[in-house]
Each structure stands twice: as C-alpha cells, then as structure tokens.
C-alpha cells in the first residue's frame, strides 16, 4: 500500500506515534488510508451540505474496510463573487485546489481519494488533481439546488440577475424583485440550471469519474446521502483493483464527455475546464474537436438558462445515463471504457431509460441536429471564441452590428443599464482575459442586464473574459488571443462592424488586413491591473483561454 510509507516498518515509528496522537487504532492503521477531500464551507450554498456528504462518505469507506481521513479544499461562490473584484479570484482557485490536493495526498501517502466538490472550480480543480496524482479516486458532488418558484413558475439564479436588469428597464417593480430574491434559491445545492457547476458534475459522470446520479440527484434528497455512502464503498474496490484516474480519463473518455456536453447544452466554461483536466491526464484536447463533434451530436436538452427545465427535471427523466443511452443509439459513444463504477460505460448505461422525452429529447427529435456549444474563429478570434449555441435565439445566430467597446466589465454594465446600448449593437468587453483580468472574470451581470433590458434578441456581447453558465443569448467568450497580449480584440474601435455567424463558426471585424496591421503597430501593452499577491503570480504563469487557461512555467 502507498500508505505504508507513513505507517509500516521500524523507520516509520515516529509517523505511527503521530497517527496515535490522532486517535487512530492499530486496526485502523493497518487498513488502506483514504483521503476524503471535502469542499465544505459556510459561504457557498452548494457546499453548506458537504459536511453531511463527507460523513456519509467516511461511513462508506469504513463499512468497506478502509480508514477515512478528511482534509479540506477551498471554494468560491461565483454568484456572490460576481460583478466585483471577487470574480478575479474565482477561476484562479481551480489551480489552488489542484495544487493543495496534490500536496496533501503526496505528503500523507493516501492509498485512494474520494473527492467531494460541488461548485464551479472545485469540480475541475479536483479532477485536475486526480489526473495529476493518478491514485484510485472517485467523485461524489453535493448535488444541485431545487428550482425556486415565483408566481407559479420555476425560476433560478439566472432569473434573479435578469430581474435586476428588468428593474433598471422599468419593466419590473421593486416588490417583484424582492419576491424573486426570497424565492429563486430555495435550498442548498449548486444553482438549479445547467450552469457550470452542474455541467461539470454531469460531465464527471460522462467521463467516468463519478457514480450514477452524481450530477443530477438534488442536494436535499436523501438519495444523495446514499450515493455518498456508495462512493465511500466504491473507492475500496478501486483501490483493490488499482483502477486509477488515467485508466479512466483517456482520450476516448474526453471525447465521450464532449459529446455529452453537446447533447446537454452545458456551460461554455466546460471549454476551459475539459482541456485543463485533459492536460493533467496527458491528453491533448484541441478545441477544434468541439466543432467536429458538434456536427454529429444532437442537442437533446434545454435546461435553464436555455429553456424552462431544471436539474431536478433531468434527474427525474433519467439523468446523465439516460442522455448517454440516447446518444448510444447513434453509436456516438465509446461504450468499452472502464469507469469509477468498476464497470464499462456500456454496462453502466445498459438499463438506463429516458422517462421524459420533453426533458431529454429522443435522438429522433432533438432540439437541433448539432451540439449546444460552438467554437468560433476569424480575424477577431484567430485562436477561438466560444458560444453556448443552444441558448442563442434564432434571430441572433447570424448578426452584424457596430462595436461598443469597453475596457472593463463595470463600464459596460453602466452603459447597458443607462440605456446607451441599443438594438443591433455588439458590446465588446476586453482586458478581462486570463492575464488581462487577471483571472478571466465571468460576465453574468452584463449578459443578464442585456436580457433584463429586453435586448437579448438584438444585442451580442463579445469578451476575452468568460461567461457564467447562467448567461444566455449571443454571448461569445474566451476570445483568444486576449487583449492583454495584443490579440485582435484589443484593436477593435468604437463603431467597427462585427460579423457573427454561429452556424458557420465565424467571428470577424470588418476592417481590412492593412488597417488591422496599422492598428497592431500602434498598440501598446497596458500596465498590469494587479502587481502583488496570488493574482500577480497567476498572471505571469497563465496561458490563453483556448488552452484552458492552464498554468505553464516559462522556459
């Protein structure tokens, strides 16, 4: 056992004395030591129940003959961090989570890990750590929040942000806003739509690192506690069989995950996180692959913000496995891959049933014949830009309009809420990328303001930052290269005509090559916005959005 390095032999007598100080018995020391990575805290609604999940996992490990050892991982609530300096500290935690988990696992010789994430950066951060460490690991998340109900209709956090825009537009009263505030987030759990947290928890199932229901069983269901106990028991099987993350997270498994991503209509943030996880697993995931798979993958789900259904509805309809069963009818998935269940993908989904064809469309009747995400390229985004195609209204799939240029998110929000943005405009927010932010802030506030002001079907937004999974509309993020390194988005001027063609995967600014070269020659880098602390170190190491914003040591 790996843990023998801290508990077996004469030289380890000092180590055993410290384990004695922790209250471990000789019987417990002789069992495999299983690290339980708990993201529990008291500031993230999706994490406030993880103490119960952690205790259930520990019980499962002990029931199956292991010794559970809990240690923490941090978490930022993207919703609470949204729209201020706090959002600079969201994406950057992904690497802190991966690094600190690596440190704890390596320092203490754990034989296996059970990772308990829930919200946006914890899932990819812990998947990155699992791939890097490559010791037997299984995931169990905290589960999604139930949808809120306002005036007889299901609502979620995206409705809340859009309501703020509606108040600014004069189409909603303050009394209605207060009702939304009280009711849209009714329980613990990750916010109830197909936002980033739920997208990544679902893709954890699809890639094979979580058990059935990991992405969809609501946080408040007792079934979630039972799932956690099963995850604790399952890690002992994985340790015994030595099934490790890199056995599971292969190139073909990432292909499966991308296909499920397209079918579910996941958050555009998956286009940041999947390449970063793949990088840690030694797999190159080129974003060009996303469009290739989108062409052959039908979009089967329109969960909020793309449609009126929520995670609880997906769970009742059969969950991720039911979606995968539909996709298997088209022979799109590799069914022979081993997973953390100890069985193959095909064995996992064999008995899955689509119980609600309105929530999970059959492959014969999809929302669209192509997937939910598109990667755009052109002279404005030579490397890439990403859009959640399934959440774009038909009239905005092809659009041309004048650029309204802002060098930070706050200035754009002020212009939107003060009525300075009009139908047809293309809002450009730049210097918010991985380096320029630094930290690549999410733009839920401006996208929600656009929707709330009634401009969702007539105004596009383009940024080198990124979007919350709760964003909808013609919102194109991850534009690479970013402005801070002199990408073409830095050269756009007020009034330039920007051309968006999502069906053809193109994003261009309609100026000549000569004019672009002239502007590039005159461009000067901006002074960094942050020069001290973690963000300054992050800025120096982070790569472009099209590479997953991974950290890379300069050679």
Coordinates of C-alpha atoms in Angstrom, one line a residue:
X1 CA 0.0 0.0 0.0
X2 CA 1.1 3.6 -0.7
X3 CA 0.3 4.4 2.9
X4 CA 3.0 2.0 4.1
X5 CA 5.4 4.9 3.6
X6 CA 3.8 6.6 6.7
X7 CA 2.8 3.6 8.8
X8 CA 4.9 0.4 8.2
X9 CA 8.4 -0.5 9.3
X10 CA 10.8 0.5 12.1
X11 CA 11.7 3.8 10.4
X12 CA 8.0 4.8 10.5
X13 CA 7.7 4.5 14.3
X14 CA 7.6 8.4 14.6
X15 CA 4.9 8.5 11.9
X16 CA 2.8 6.0 13.8
X17 CA 3.2 8.0 17.0
X18 CA 1.7 10.9 15.3
X19 CA -1.2 8.7 14.0
X20 CA -1.6 7.6 17.6
X21 CA -1.9 11.2 18.6
X22 CA -4.8 11.5 16.1
X23 CA -6.6 8.7 17.9
X24 CA -6.1 6.0 15.2
X25 CA -6.0 2.5 16.5
X26 CA -3.6 -0.2 15.2
X27 CA -6.6 -1.8 13.4
X28 CA -7.3 1.5 11.5
X29 CA -3.6 2.0 10.7
X30 CA -3.5 -1.4 9.0
X31 CA -6.3 -0.6 6.6
X32 CA -5.9 1.5 3.5
X33 CA -5.8 5.2 4.2
X34 CA -8.4 7.0 2.1
X35 CA -8.2 10.8 1.8
X36 CA -11.6 12.5 1.8
X37 CA -11.2 15.8 0.1
X38 CA -14.1 17.9 1.4
X39 CA -15.0 21.3 0.0
X40 CA -17.4 22.1 2.8
X41 CA -17.7 25.7 3.9
X42 CA -20.3 28.1 5.2
X43 CA -20.3 30.7 2.4
X44 CA -21.2 28.7 -0.7
X45 CA -24.8 27.4 -0.9
X46 CA -23.6 24.4 -2.9
X47 CA -21.2 23.5 -0.2
X48 CA -23.1 24.0 3.0
X49 CA -24.3 20.4 3.0
X50 CA -21.0 18.8 2.2
X51 CA -20.4 18.1 5.9
X52 CA -23.2 15.6 5.7
X53 CA -21.9 14.2 2.4
X54 CA -18.4 13.9 4.0
X55 CA -19.7 12.0 7.0
X56 CA -21.6 9.6 4.6
X57 CA -18.5 9.0 2.5
X58 CA -16.5 8.3 5.7
X59 CA -19.1 5.8 6.8
X60 CA -19.0 4.1 3.4
X61 CA -15.2 3.8 3.5
X62 CA -15.2 2.4 7.0
X63 CA -18.0 -0.1 6.1
X64 CA -15.9 -1.4 3.2
X65 CA -12.8 -1.8 5.4
X66 CA -10.8 1.5 4.9
X67 CA -9.8 4.3 7.2
X68 CA -11.2 7.6 6.0
X69 CA -9.1 10.8 6.6
X70 CA -10.8 14.1 5.8
X71 CA -8.9 17.2 4.6
X72 CA -10.3 20.4 3.1
X73 CA -10.4 22.1 -0.2
X74 CA -11.4 25.8 -0.7
X75 CA -14.3 27.1 -2.7
X76 CA -15.5 30.4 -4.0
X77 CA -19.2 31.1 -4.7
X78 CA -19.3 32.6 -8.2
X79 CA -22.7 34.2 -7.6
X80 CA -21.5 36.0 -4.5
X81 CA -18.2 36.9 -6.2
X82 CA -19.9 38.2 -9.3
X83 CA -19.6 41.8 -10.5
X84 CA -16.8 43.0 -8.3
X85 CA -13.1 42.3 -7.6
X86 CA -14.1 39.0 -6.1
X87 CA -14.7 37.5 -9.5
X88 CA -11.0 37.8 -10.3
X89 CA -10.5 35.2 -7.6
X90 CA -12.8 32.6 -9.0
X91 CA -11.1 30.8 -11.9
X92 CA -7.7 31.1 -10.2
X93 CA -8.9 28.9 -7.4
X94 CA -9.0 25.9 -9.7
X95 CA -5.2 25.7 -9.6
X96 CA -5.0 26.3 -5.9
X97 CA -7.5 23.4 -5.3
X98 CA -5.5 21.1 -7.6
X99 CA -2.1 22.1 -6.1
X100 CA -3.2 21.9 -2.4
X101 CA -4.9 18.5 -3.0
X102 CA -1.7 17.2 -4.6
X103 CA 0.3 18.5 -1.6
X104 CA -1.9 16.7 0.9
X105 CA -2.2 13.4 -1.0
X106 CA 1.6 13.2 -1.6
X107 CA 2.6 14.3 1.8
X108 CA 0.5 11.8 3.6
X109 CA 0.7 8.7 1.4
X110 CA -3.0 8.1 0.9
X111 CA -4.0 4.9 -0.9
X112 CA -7.0 6.4 -2.6
X113 CA -9.2 9.6 -2.6
X114 CA -12.8 10.4 -2.5
X115 CA -13.3 14.0 -3.9
X116 CA -16.3 15.9 -2.7
X117 CA -16.7 19.1 -4.8
X118 CA -19.9 20.9 -6.0
X119 CA -19.4 24.3 -7.4
X120 CA -17.7 25.8 -10.4
X121 CA -13.9 25.5 -9.8
X122 CA -13.9 22.7 -7.3
X123 CA -15.0 20.0 -9.8
X124 CA -12.3 20.8 -12.4
X125 CA -9.7 21.6 -9.8
X126 CA -10.2 18.2 -8.1
X127 CA -10.4 16.4 -11.4
X128 CA -7.1 18.0 -12.3
X129 CA -5.6 16.8 -9.1
X130 CA -6.9 13.3 -9.6
X131 CA -5.4 13.1 -13.1
X132 CA -2.1 14.5 -11.8
X133 CA -1.8 12.2 -8.8
X134 CA -3.2 9.1 -10.5
X135 CA -4.1 7.2 -7.4
X136 CA -7.5 5.5 -7.2
X137 CA -10.2 8.2 -7.0
X138 CA -13.9 8.5 -7.1
X139 CA -16.1 11.7 -7.0
X140 CA -19.3 12.5 -5.3
X141 CA -20.7 16.0 -5.5
X142 CA -23.1 17.8 -3.2
X143 CA -25.9 17.9 -5.7
X144 CA -28.0 20.6 -7.4
X145 CA -30.4 23.1 -5.7
X146 CA -34.1 22.7 -6.3
X147 CA -35.6 25.3 -8.6
X148 CA -37.4 28.2 -7.0
X149 CA -41.0 29.0 -7.7
X150 CA -42.2 32.6 -8.3
X151 CA -45.8 33.3 -9.3
X152 CA -46.3 29.6 -10.2
X153 CA -43.3 29.3 -12.4
X154 CA -39.9 27.6 -11.8
X155 CA -37.0 30.1 -11.5
X156 CA -33.3 30.0 -10.8
X157 CA -30.3 32.3 -10.2
X158 CA -30.2 33.5 -13.8
X159 CA -33.8 34.8 -13.4
X160 CA -32.5 36.7 -10.4
X161 CA -29.8 38.5 -12.3
X162 CA -32.1 39.2 -15.2
X163 CA -34.7 40.7 -12.8
X164 CA -32.1 43.3 -11.8
X165 CA -31.9 44.4 -15.5
X166 CA -35.7 44.4 -15.7
X167 CA -35.9 46.8 -12.7
X168 CA -33.4 49.1 -14.5
X169 CA -35.6 49.0 -17.6
X170 CA -38.7 49.8 -15.6
X171 CA -40.4 46.5 -16.5
X172 CA -40.3 45.1 -13.0
X173 CA -41.2 46.5 -9.7
X174 CA -39.0 46.5 -6.6
X175 CA -41.7 44.4 -4.9
X176 CA -41.4 41.7 -7.6
X177 CA -37.6 41.9 -7.3
X178 CA -37.8 41.3 -3.5
X179 CA -40.1 38.3 -4.2
X180 CA -37.5 36.9 -6.6
X181 CA -34.8 37.5 -4.0
X182 CA -36.7 35.5 -1.4
X183 CA -37.6 32.5 -3.7
X184 CA -35.3 31.8 -6.5
X185 CA -32.6 29.9 -4.4
X186 CA -34.8 27.9 -2.0
X187 CA -32.4 25.2 -0.9
X188 CA -28.7 24.3 -0.5
X189 CA -27.0 22.9 -3.6
X190 CA -25.4 24.1 -6.8
X191 CA -27.7 26.6 -8.6
X192 CA -30.5 24.7 -10.3
X193 CA -29.9 25.3 -14.1
X194 CA -27.3 23.8 -16.4
X195 CA -24.7 26.2 -15.2
X196 CA -21.0 25.5 -14.8
X197 CA -21.2 23.5 -11.5
X198 CA -23.9 21.2 -12.7
X199 CA -22.3 20.9 -16.2
X200 CA -19.1 19.7 -14.7
X201 CA -20.8 17.4 -12.2
X202 CA -22.7 15.8 -15.1
X203 CA -19.5 15.5 -17.2
X204 CA -17.8 13.9 -14.2
X205 CA -20.4 11.1 -14.7
X206 CA -19.9 11.1 -18.5
X207 CA -16.1 10.9 -18.3
X208 CA -16.4 8.0 -15.8
X209 CA -15.1 9.5 -12.5
X210 CA -18.5 9.7 -10.7
X211 CA -21.3 7.2 -9.9
X212 CA -24.7 7.4 -11.4
X213 CA -26.7 10.4 -10.3
X214 CA -23.6 12.4 -9.3
X215 CA -24.6 15.3 -11.5
X216 CA -28.4 15.3 -11.0
X217 CA -29.6 14.0 -7.7
X218 CA -30.8 17.1 -5.8
X219 CA -28.8 18.1 -2.8
X220 CA -31.7 17.9 -0.4
X221 CA -32.6 14.3 -1.4
X222 CA -31.7 11.5 1.0
X223 CA -30.7 9.6 -2.1
X224 CA -27.7 11.9 -2.3
X225 CA -26.5 10.7 1.2
X226 CA -26.9 7.1 0.0
X227 CA -24.9 7.9 -3.1
X228 CA -22.1 9.3 -0.9
X229 CA -22.0 6.1 1.1
X230 CA -21.7 4.1 -2.1
X231 CA -18.9 6.3 -3.2
X232 CA -17.1 5.6 0.0
X233 CA -17.6 1.9 -0.5
X234 CA -16.6 2.1 -4.2
X235 CA -13.2 3.6 -3.5
X236 CA -12.2 0.4 -1.7
X237 CA -13.0 -1.6 -4.8
X238 CA -11.0 0.8 -7.0
X239 CA -8.0 0.6 -4.6
X240 CA -8.2 -3.2 -4.6
X241 CA -8.4 -3.4 -8.4
X242 CA -5.9 -0.5 -8.8
X243 CA -8.2 1.3 -11.2
X244 CA -6.7 4.8 -11.4
X245 CA -7.8 8.1 -12.9
X246 CA -5.6 7.9 -16.0
X247 CA -7.1 4.4 -16.7
X248 CA -10.5 6.2 -16.9
X249 CA -9.7 9.7 -18.2
X250 CA -8.3 8.6 -21.6
X251 CA -8.6 10.5 -24.9
X252 CA -11.7 8.5 -25.8
X253 CA -13.2 9.3 -22.4
X254 CA -12.8 13.0 -23.1
X255 CA -14.4 12.5 -26.5
X256 CA -17.3 10.9 -24.7
X257 CA -17.5 13.9 -22.3
X258 CA -17.5 16.4 -25.2
X259 CA -20.3 14.6 -26.9
X260 CA -22.4 14.5 -23.7
X261 CA -21.5 18.2 -23.3
X262 CA -23.0 19.0 -26.7
X263 CA -26.1 16.9 -26.0
X264 CA -26.8 18.5 -22.6
X265 CA -26.1 22.1 -23.7
X266 CA -23.5 22.7 -20.9
X267 CA -21.9 25.9 -19.8
X268 CA -19.2 27.4 -22.1
X269 CA -16.8 27.1 -19.1
X270 CA -16.5 23.4 -19.9
X271 CA -14.4 24.6 -22.9
X272 CA -11.9 25.9 -20.3
X273 CA -12.1 23.1 -17.8
X274 CA -12.0 20.0 -20.0
X275 CA -8.8 21.0 -21.8
X276 CA -7.2 21.8 -18.4
X277 CA -8.2 18.4 -17.0
X278 CA -7.0 16.6 -20.1
X279 CA -3.7 18.4 -19.9
X280 CA -3.1 16.9 -16.4
X281 CA -4.1 13.5 -17.7
X282 CA -1.5 13.7 -20.5
X283 CA -4.2 14.1 -23.2
X284 CA -4.2 17.0 -25.7
X285 CA -7.7 18.3 -26.2
X286 CA -7.9 20.7 -29.1
X287 CA -11.0 22.9 -29.2
X288 CA -11.3 22.3 -33.0
X289 CA -12.5 18.9 -31.9
X290 CA -15.6 20.5 -30.3
X291 CA -17.0 21.7 -33.6
X292 CA -16.3 18.4 -35.3
X293 CA -18.2 16.6 -32.6
X294 CA -21.0 19.2 -32.5
X295 CA -21.6 18.5 -36.2
X296 CA -22.5 14.9 -35.4
X297 CA -24.1 15.3 -31.9
X298 CA -27.8 16.4 -31.5
X299 CA -28.7 18.8 -28.7
X300 CA -31.2 16.9 -26.6
X301 CA -31.7 19.1 -23.5
X302 CA -32.7 22.8 -23.0
X303 CA -32.2 23.2 -19.3
X304 CA -32.1 26.7 -17.8
X305 CA -31.0 29.2 -19.0
X306 CA -31.6 27.8 -22.4
X307 CA -35.1 26.5 -21.6
X308 CA -37.7 26.0 -18.8
X309 CA -36.4 22.8 -17.3
X310 CA -34.1 22.3 -14.4
X311 CA -31.7 19.8 -12.9
X312 CA -34.4 18.2 -10.8
X313 CA -36.3 17.5 -14.1
X314 CA -33.2 16.0 -15.7
X315 CA -32.8 13.8 -12.7
X316 CA -36.5 12.6 -12.9
X317 CA -36.1 12.0 -16.6
X318 CA -33.2 9.5 -16.0
X319 CA -30.2 11.7 -15.6
X320 CA -26.9 11.7 -17.5
X321 CA -27.1 7.9 -18.1
X322 CA -30.4 8.4 -19.9
X323 CA -28.8 11.1 -22.1
X324 CA -25.9 8.7 -22.9
X325 CA -28.3 5.9 -23.7
X326 CA -30.0 8.1 -26.3
X327 CA -26.6 9.0 -27.8
X328 CA -25.6 5.4 -27.9
X329 CA -28.4 4.8 -30.4
X330 CA -26.3 6.8 -32.9
X331 CA -23.1 4.9 -31.9
X332 CA -21.6 8.2 -30.8
X333 CA -20.0 7.0 -27.6
X334 CA -17.2 4.5 -26.8
X335 CA -19.0 2.0 -24.6
X336 CA -16.0 -0.1 -23.8
X337 CA -14.2 2.4 -21.5
X338 CA -13.6 1.5 -17.8
X339 CA -15.1 3.9 -15.2
X340 CA -15.0 4.5 -11.5
X341 CA -18.0 2.2 -11.1
X342 CA -15.6 -0.6 -11.8
X343 CA -17.7 -1.4 -14.9
X344 CA -17.7 -0.1 -18.5
X345 CA -19.7 2.8 -19.9
X346 CA -21.9 0.3 -21.8
X347 CA -22.5 -1.7 -18.7
X348 CA -23.3 1.5 -16.7
X349 CA -26.0 2.7 -19.2
X350 CA -27.4 -0.7 -20.2
X351 CA -30.6 -0.3 -18.2
X352 CA -31.0 3.5 -18.4
X353 CA -34.4 4.7 -19.5
X354 CA -35.4 8.1 -20.9
X355 CA -38.5 8.7 -18.7
X356 CA -39.4 12.2 -20.1
X357 CA -38.9 12.9 -23.8
X358 CA -39.8 16.6 -23.2
X359 CA -36.8 17.0 -20.9
X360 CA -34.4 14.6 -22.7
X361 CA -35.4 14.7 -26.4
X362 CA -35.0 11.4 -28.2
X363 CA -32.3 11.5 -30.9
X364 CA -35.0 11.2 -33.5
X365 CA -36.5 14.6 -32.3
X366 CA -33.6 16.8 -31.0
X367 CA -33.8 20.5 -30.3
X368 CA -31.2 20.8 -33.0
X369 CA -29.1 18.3 -35.0
X370 CA -25.9 20.0 -33.8
X371 CA -24.5 20.3 -30.3
X372 CA -25.0 23.0 -27.7
X373 CA -21.6 24.7 -27.9
X374 CA -19.8 26.2 -30.9
X375 CA -16.2 27.4 -31.2
X376 CA -15.9 30.4 -33.5
X377 CA -12.8 31.7 -35.4
X378 CA -12.0 34.6 -37.6
X379 CA -9.9 37.7 -37.7
X380 CA -11.3 38.8 -34.3
X381 CA -10.6 35.4 -32.8
X382 CA -7.7 33.7 -34.6
X383 CA -7.4 31.0 -31.9
X384 CA -11.0 30.7 -30.7
X385 CA -14.2 32.2 -29.2
X386 CA -16.8 30.1 -27.5
X387 CA -20.6 30.5 -27.5
X388 CA -23.4 28.4 -26.0
X389 CA -25.3 28.0 -29.2
X390 CA -28.3 26.2 -27.6
X391 CA -29.0 29.4 -25.6
X392 CA -28.9 31.8 -28.6
X393 CA -32.2 32.9 -30.1
X394 CA -32.6 32.1 -33.8
X395 CA -32.5 35.7 -34.9
X396 CA -29.1 36.2 -33.3
X397 CA -27.4 33.2 -34.9
X398 CA -26.2 35.5 -37.7
X399 CA -25.7 39.1 -36.7
X400 CA -23.8 42.2 -37.8
X401 CA -23.6 45.4 -35.8
X402 CA -21.4 48.2 -34.6
X403 CA -18.9 47.6 -31.8
X404 CA -19.5 49.3 -28.5
X405 CA -16.1 49.0 -26.9
X406 CA -15.3 48.8 -23.1
X407 CA -12.0 48.1 -21.4
X408 CA -13.6 46.6 -18.3
X409 CA -16.9 44.9 -17.2
X410 CA -18.0 47.8 -15.0
X411 CA -18.1 50.4 -17.8
X412 CA -20.1 48.0 -19.9
X413 CA -22.7 47.5 -17.2
X414 CA -23.1 51.2 -16.6
X415 CA -23.7 51.8 -20.4
X416 CA -26.2 48.9 -20.6
X417 CA -28.2 50.0 -17.5
X418 CA -28.2 53.7 -18.5
X419 CA -29.7 52.9 -21.9
X420 CA -26.7 53.7 -24.0
X421 CA -26.7 50.2 -25.7
X422 CA -29.4 49.8 -28.4
X423 CA -30.7 47.1 -30.6
X424 CA -28.2 45.9 -33.1
X425 CA -25.1 46.8 -31.0
X426 CA -22.2 44.4 -30.3
X427 CA -20.9 45.0 -26.9
X428 CA -17.1 44.3 -26.7
X429 CA -15.6 43.9 -23.2
X430 CA -11.8 43.4 -23.3
X431 CA -8.8 43.3 -21.0
X432 CA -10.7 40.8 -18.9
X433 CA -8.9 37.6 -20.1
X434 CA -6.8 35.2 -18.0
X435 CA -3.8 37.7 -18.0
X436 CA -5.7 40.9 -18.5
X437 CA -8.2 40.5 -15.7
X438 CA -6.2 38.9 -14.3
X439 CA -8.4 35.9 -13.6
X440 CA -10.9 35.9 -16.6
X441 CA -14.0 37.2 -14.8
X442 CA -17.4 35.9 -15.6
X443 CA -19.8 38.3 -17.3
X444 CA -23.2 37.3 -15.9
X445 CA -24.0 40.8 -14.8
X446 CA -23.8 42.4 -18.3
X447 CA -25.4 39.4 -20.1
X448 CA -28.3 39.4 -17.6
X449 CA -28.6 43.2 -17.9
X450 CA -28.9 42.9 -21.6
X451 CA -31.6 40.2 -21.2
X452 CA -33.4 42.1 -18.5
X453 CA -33.4 45.3 -20.6
X454 CA -35.2 43.4 -23.3
X455 CA -32.2 43.4 -25.7
X456 CA -31.5 39.6 -25.6
X457 CA -32.7 39.1 -29.1
X458 CA -31.0 42.1 -30.6
X459 CA -27.6 42.7 -28.9
X460 CA -24.5 40.5 -28.8
X461 CA -21.7 40.5 -26.3
X462 CA -18.1 39.5 -27.1
X463 CA -15.3 39.3 -24.5
X464 CA -11.9 37.8 -23.8
X465 CA -13.3 37.0 -20.4
X466 CA -15.8 34.3 -19.9
X467 CA -19.5 33.7 -19.0
X468 CA -21.4 32.1 -16.2
X469 CA -23.3 29.0 -17.2
X470 CA -26.3 31.1 -16.3
X471 CA -25.6 33.5 -19.2
X472 CA -27.8 33.2 -22.3
X473 CA -28.0 35.0 -25.6
X474 CA -25.4 35.8 -28.2
X475 CA -22.6 35.8 -25.6
X476 CA -19.2 34.9 -27.1
X477 CA -16.4 34.5 -24.6
X478 CA -12.8 33.2 -24.3
X479 CA -11.8 35.3 -27.4
X480 CA -8.2 34.3 -28.0
X481 CA -5.6 35.7 -28.2
X482 CA -6.8 38.1 -25.4
X483 CA -6.4 41.8 -25.4
X484 CA -3.6 41.9 -22.8
X485 CA -1.3 40.1 -25.2
X486 CA -2.2 42.2 -28.2
X487 CA -5.0 39.9 -29.7
X488 CA -7.2 41.5 -32.3
X489 CA -9.9 42.2 -29.8
X490 CA -7.5 44.9 -28.4
X491 CA -7.6 46.6 -31.8
X492 CA -11.3 46.9 -32.2
X493 CA -12.5 50.6 -32.3
X494 CA -15.9 52.1 -31.5
X495 CA -18.2 51.7 -34.4
X496 CA -16.3 48.9 -36.2
X497 CA -18.8 46.4 -37.8
X498 CA -18.5 43.0 -36.2
X499 CA -19.9 40.0 -38.0
X500 CA -21.1 36.9 -36.1
X501 CA -22.1 33.7 -37.9
X502 CA -22.6 30.9 -35.5
X503 CA -23.8 28.3 -38.0
X504 CA -20.6 28.9 -39.9
X505 CA -18.5 29.2 -36.7
X506 CA -17.0 32.6 -37.7
X507 CA -16.3 35.8 -35.8
X508 CA -14.9 38.7 -37.7
X509 CA -14.4 42.5 -37.5
X510 CA -15.0 44.1 -40.9
X511 CA -11.8 46.0 -41.4
X512 CA -9.0 45.4 -44.0
X513 CA -5.8 43.5 -43.2
X514 CA -3.9 46.7 -43.8
X515 CA -6.0 48.6 -41.3
X516 CA -5.6 45.7 -38.8
X517 CA -1.8 45.8 -39.3
X518 CA -1.7 49.6 -38.8
X519 CA -3.6 49.4 -35.5
X520 CA -1.4 46.5 -34.3
X521 CA 1.8 48.5 -35.0
X522 CA 0.3 51.4 -32.8
X523 CA -0.9 49.1 -30.0
X524 CA 0.9 49.3 -26.6
X525 CA 0.5 46.8 -23.8
X526 CA -1.4 48.0 -20.7
X527 CA 0.1 48.2 -17.3
X528 CA -1.0 45.2 -15.2
X529 CA -4.1 45.8 -13.1
X530 CA -2.7 43.8 -10.2
X531 CA 1.0 43.7 -9.3
X532 CA 1.1 41.9 -5.9
X533 CA -0.2 38.6 -4.4
X534 CA -1.5 35.5 -5.9
X535 CA -3.2 37.2 -8.9
X536 CA 0.2 38.7 -10.0
X537 CA 1.8 35.3 -9.8
X538 CA -1.2 33.8 -11.7
X539 CA -0.9 36.4 -14.4
X540 CA 2.7 35.5 -15.1
X541 CA 2.0 31.8 -15.5
X542 CA -1.4 31.6 -17.1
X543 CA -1.9 30.7 -20.7
X544 CA -4.7 31.6 -23.2
X545 CA -8.3 30.7 -22.8
X546 CA -8.2 28.4 -25.9
X547 CA -5.7 26.3 -24.0
X548 CA -7.9 26.0 -20.9
X549 CA -6.1 28.9 -19.1
X550 CA -3.6 26.3 -17.7
X551 CA -0.6 27.5 -15.8
X552 CA 2.7 27.0 -17.5
X553 CA 6.3 27.7 -16.4
X554 CA 8.1 29.9 -18.9
X555 CA 11.1 28.2 -20.4

